[in-house]
Amino acid sequence: MEKVSLRDAYGDTLVELGREDERIVVLDADLSGSTKTAKFAKVFPERFFNMGIAEINMMNVAAGLAVSGKIPFVSTFAIFGTGRAWEAVRQTICYPNLNVKIVCSHGGITVGEDGASHQALEDVAVMRSIPNMRVIVPADDIETKQVIRKVAYTEGPFYVRLSREKFPRIFDESYKFEIGKGHVLREGEDVTVISNGVMSSFALLAAEILEKEGISVEVIHMPTVKPIDVELVVKSASKTGAVVTAEEHSVVGGLGSAVAEVLVENYPVPMERLGTPDVFGLSGKGWDLLHYFKLDENGIIEKVKKVLARKK
Amino acid sequence: MIRFEPSFFLERNREIDDVTLRAIAREVRKDILKMTTAVNSGHPGGSMSAADILVTLYYYKMRHNPENPKWEKRDRFVLSKGHSSPALYSVLARTGYFPLEKLKEFRVLEGDLQGHPSMLTTPGVEISTGSLGHGIGAAVGMALALKLDRSDSRVYCMIGDGEAQEGSVWEAAMAASHYNLDNLCVILDNNNLQIDGPVDEVMSIYPTVEKWKAFGWHVIEINGHDFKEIRNALDEADTVKYKPTMIIAKTVKGKGVSFMENRAEWHGKALPPDLLREALKELGEVT
């Protein structure tokens, strides 16, 4: 699969949005080169605000802009946007339900060499915990573009988590993203794998390998972690009777937890969660780290076999 | 009761004398004490210190429209020290955003007047505040938006002195001067008391004038209970170019009631009914 940059897709889409709607403004915290908001800054310097290394204030300023009729996109690394600024996001953006779009790059373990301090493995969990906040983790550039367009013109706060690494492209132009809807990438009978971000490409790989072993895997890409697609999760679980989740995030509080909540409350089946265990990350090359933490097709295959053994 | 037609508030620098402002502020202080005692909850001390400034803003300075809280040409006010909500609610009610009767909903289950200001339930509240250190940043965002829209509306914001211990206040201070926000005027309610005691004992924010100047602000020092000084400072802020203005207002916590003044204990505690009666008598209420 061709590898593509989600960050670049974000930057390009911002420029398109900037052309079509004057209300679009962009804020960054001294990382515009990395988050790719610099693309917007270059074309629309008047509507770009570099807030410096001051993320809490950046969120508050975005709230002030939103309440004044602007559509602010706020970007920095995921760990700072969701960690350092969490309380500002909660108090000043989500509590008044303001129209602020937080799009953070450098989410997950694939941040790589910068190591544990910069790897956001909790961001989905903490953003998911705030009322009014919606959380989206796209898989490739095609989906990212659609996500950014959709959140720009959907009222209310959003958190969109992007990566630093290029990810394999899994969609073509026929794909249609919808907020709160999962997408069946592949139908199957024996087990359901629910994934997002880079893990959706690994889920497809794992399904191909398992098919050769006679195991039929249903693969669901779940970009919106909140609100999660309850209907699709239950429908697939009731068909296959076993579920594995896979995410580039801690197993605590992210997609796996969200799916577990849905199953326990609606249709309990054996379930396994793949993610980073409850530990901090390490320095290393992004893709090496994925394999190190078994966040790949082999990790998914292992979990599938484990859940199938429990299913019997 | 002192009443004005809603149209009275549509322009800045309205004709109103200090005697009238003082009389209104006295009513606001009575509201604050009644509201907090009624629910045995809330923050009377800092509401009392802020009252004279809020009254001057809403009755003299700000261009606003109680009949149409979202009126495009309005000036904005952000109460960053959100625990002083009783003072804000009283002023909003008395200028006509909602009936005075509604003050009974303060901190009451399903009432519209939340413990700290919520823009979703209370008309006239520009943005929800309460957690300290955030409102001033939101005010910076509003001022930036008004600049983008080439609007001549102004943004006013009040912060607490204890609040100025939050790092995000200084992040906002930096940003406001970086972006030359001369449409922003922040007032520091400097009563020098926070929950745990005197500000300079808990964590000194001084020297304030030098700090704000160093952050690129135009700084004015005033007595926050002298209406002439409050007015003059707000007028001076209008004339400052390319810089935000900080008005450091020396105030007295619990101002207006002798046994409450300069006492940290009244930061977040309501008066018991017997002391309320005494306080109201001091404020000239005939019982």
mmCIF file of C-alpha atoms in Angstrom, chain A residues 25 46-51 53-58 60-61 63-65 67-68 70 87-88 91-92 95-98, chain B residues 76 114 116-120 126-128 131 133-134 137-138 140-142 144-145 148-150 168 171-172 175 178-179:
data_model
loop_
_atom_site.group_PDB
_atom_site.id
_atom_site.type_symbol
_atom_site.label_atom_id
_atom_site.label_comp_id
_atom_site.label_asym_id
_atom_site.label_seq_id
_atom_site.Cartn_x
_atom_site.Cartn_y
_atom_site.Cartn_z
ATOM 1 C CA VAL A 25 -8.953 31.008 11.200
ATOM 2 C CA GLU A 46 -4.063 37.677 8.504
ATOM 3 C CA ARG A 47 -6.147 34.720 9.585
ATOM 4 C CA PHE A 48 -3.286 32.723 11.060
ATOM 5 C CA PHE A 49 -2.307 33.286 14.682
ATOM 6 C CA ASN A 50 0.885 31.831 16.019
ATOM 7 C CA MET A 51 0.261 31.775 19.749
ATOM 8 C CA ILE A 53 4.561 27.908 23.066
ATOM 9 C CA ALA A 54 1.479 28.601 25.154
ATOM 10 C CA GLU A 55 -1.136 25.945 24.496
ATOM 11 C CA ILE A 56 -3.581 26.750 27.278
ATOM 12 C CA ASN A 57 -3.936 30.317 26.077
ATOM 13 C CA MET A 58 -4.204 29.091 22.490
ATOM 14 C CA ASN A 60 -8.828 30.041 25.299
ATOM 15 C CA VAL A 61 -8.138 32.423 22.431
ATOM 16 C CA ALA A 63 -12.816 29.939 22.260
ATOM 17 C CA GLY A 64 -12.939 33.737 22.101
ATOM 18 C CA LEU A 65 -12.675 33.631 18.317
ATOM 19 C CA VAL A 67 -17.803 32.854 20.242
ATOM 20 C CA SER A 68 -17.231 35.823 17.926
ATOM 21 C CA LYS A 70 -15.023 32.537 13.565
ATOM 22 C CA GLU A 87 -8.622 21.831 31.250
ATOM 23 C CA ALA A 88 -8.866 24.866 28.961
ATOM 24 C CA GLN A 91 -13.805 24.688 30.528
ATOM 25 C CA THR A 92 -13.658 27.223 27.775
ATOM 26 C CA TYR A 95 -18.542 23.495 28.508
ATOM 27 C CA PRO A 96 -19.989 26.347 26.390
ATOM 28 C CA ASN A 97 -20.065 23.935 23.406
ATOM 29 C CA LEU A 98 -18.087 26.262 21.148
ATOM 30 C CA ARG B 76 -17.955 42.587 25.374
ATOM 31 C CA GLN B 114 -25.085 28.820 37.626
ATOM 32 C CA HIS B 116 -20.086 30.444 37.896
ATOM 33 C CA PRO B 117 -21.198 32.239 34.707
ATOM 34 C CA SER B 118 -22.516 30.014 31.921
ATOM 35 C CA MET B 119 -23.149 31.518 28.510
ATOM 36 C CA LEU B 120 -25.616 28.740 27.735
ATOM 37 C CA GLU B 126 -20.351 36.303 26.780
ATOM 38 C CA ILE B 127 -18.423 33.159 27.652
ATOM 39 C CA SER B 128 -18.501 30.604 30.433
ATOM 40 C CA SER B 131 -11.890 28.044 36.291
ATOM 41 C CA GLY B 133 -6.890 31.946 34.165
ATOM 42 C CA HIS B 134 -9.031 31.200 31.103
ATOM 43 C CA GLY B 137 -7.442 34.345 26.977
ATOM 44 C CA ALA B 138 -10.985 34.172 25.649
ATOM 45 C CA VAL B 140 -7.944 38.082 23.718
ATOM 46 C CA GLY B 141 -9.679 35.831 21.167
ATOM 47 C CA MET B 142 -12.701 38.131 21.072
ATOM 48 C CA LEU B 144 -8.643 39.423 17.732
ATOM 49 C CA ALA B 145 -11.949 38.555 16.076
ATOM 50 C CA LEU B 148 -10.403 40.872 11.885
ATOM 51 C CA ASP B 149 -13.933 42.173 11.394
ATOM 52 C CA ARG B 150 -12.698 45.787 11.568
ATOM 53 C CA SER B 168 -2.184 31.201 31.451
ATOM 54 C CA GLU B 171 0.332 33.710 28.249
ATOM 55 C CA ALA B 172 -2.694 35.845 27.442
ATOM 56 C CA ALA B 175 -0.438 37.454 23.221
ATOM 57 C CA HIS B 178 2.042 40.804 20.631
ATOM 58 C CA TYR B 179 -1.097 41.340 18.559
#
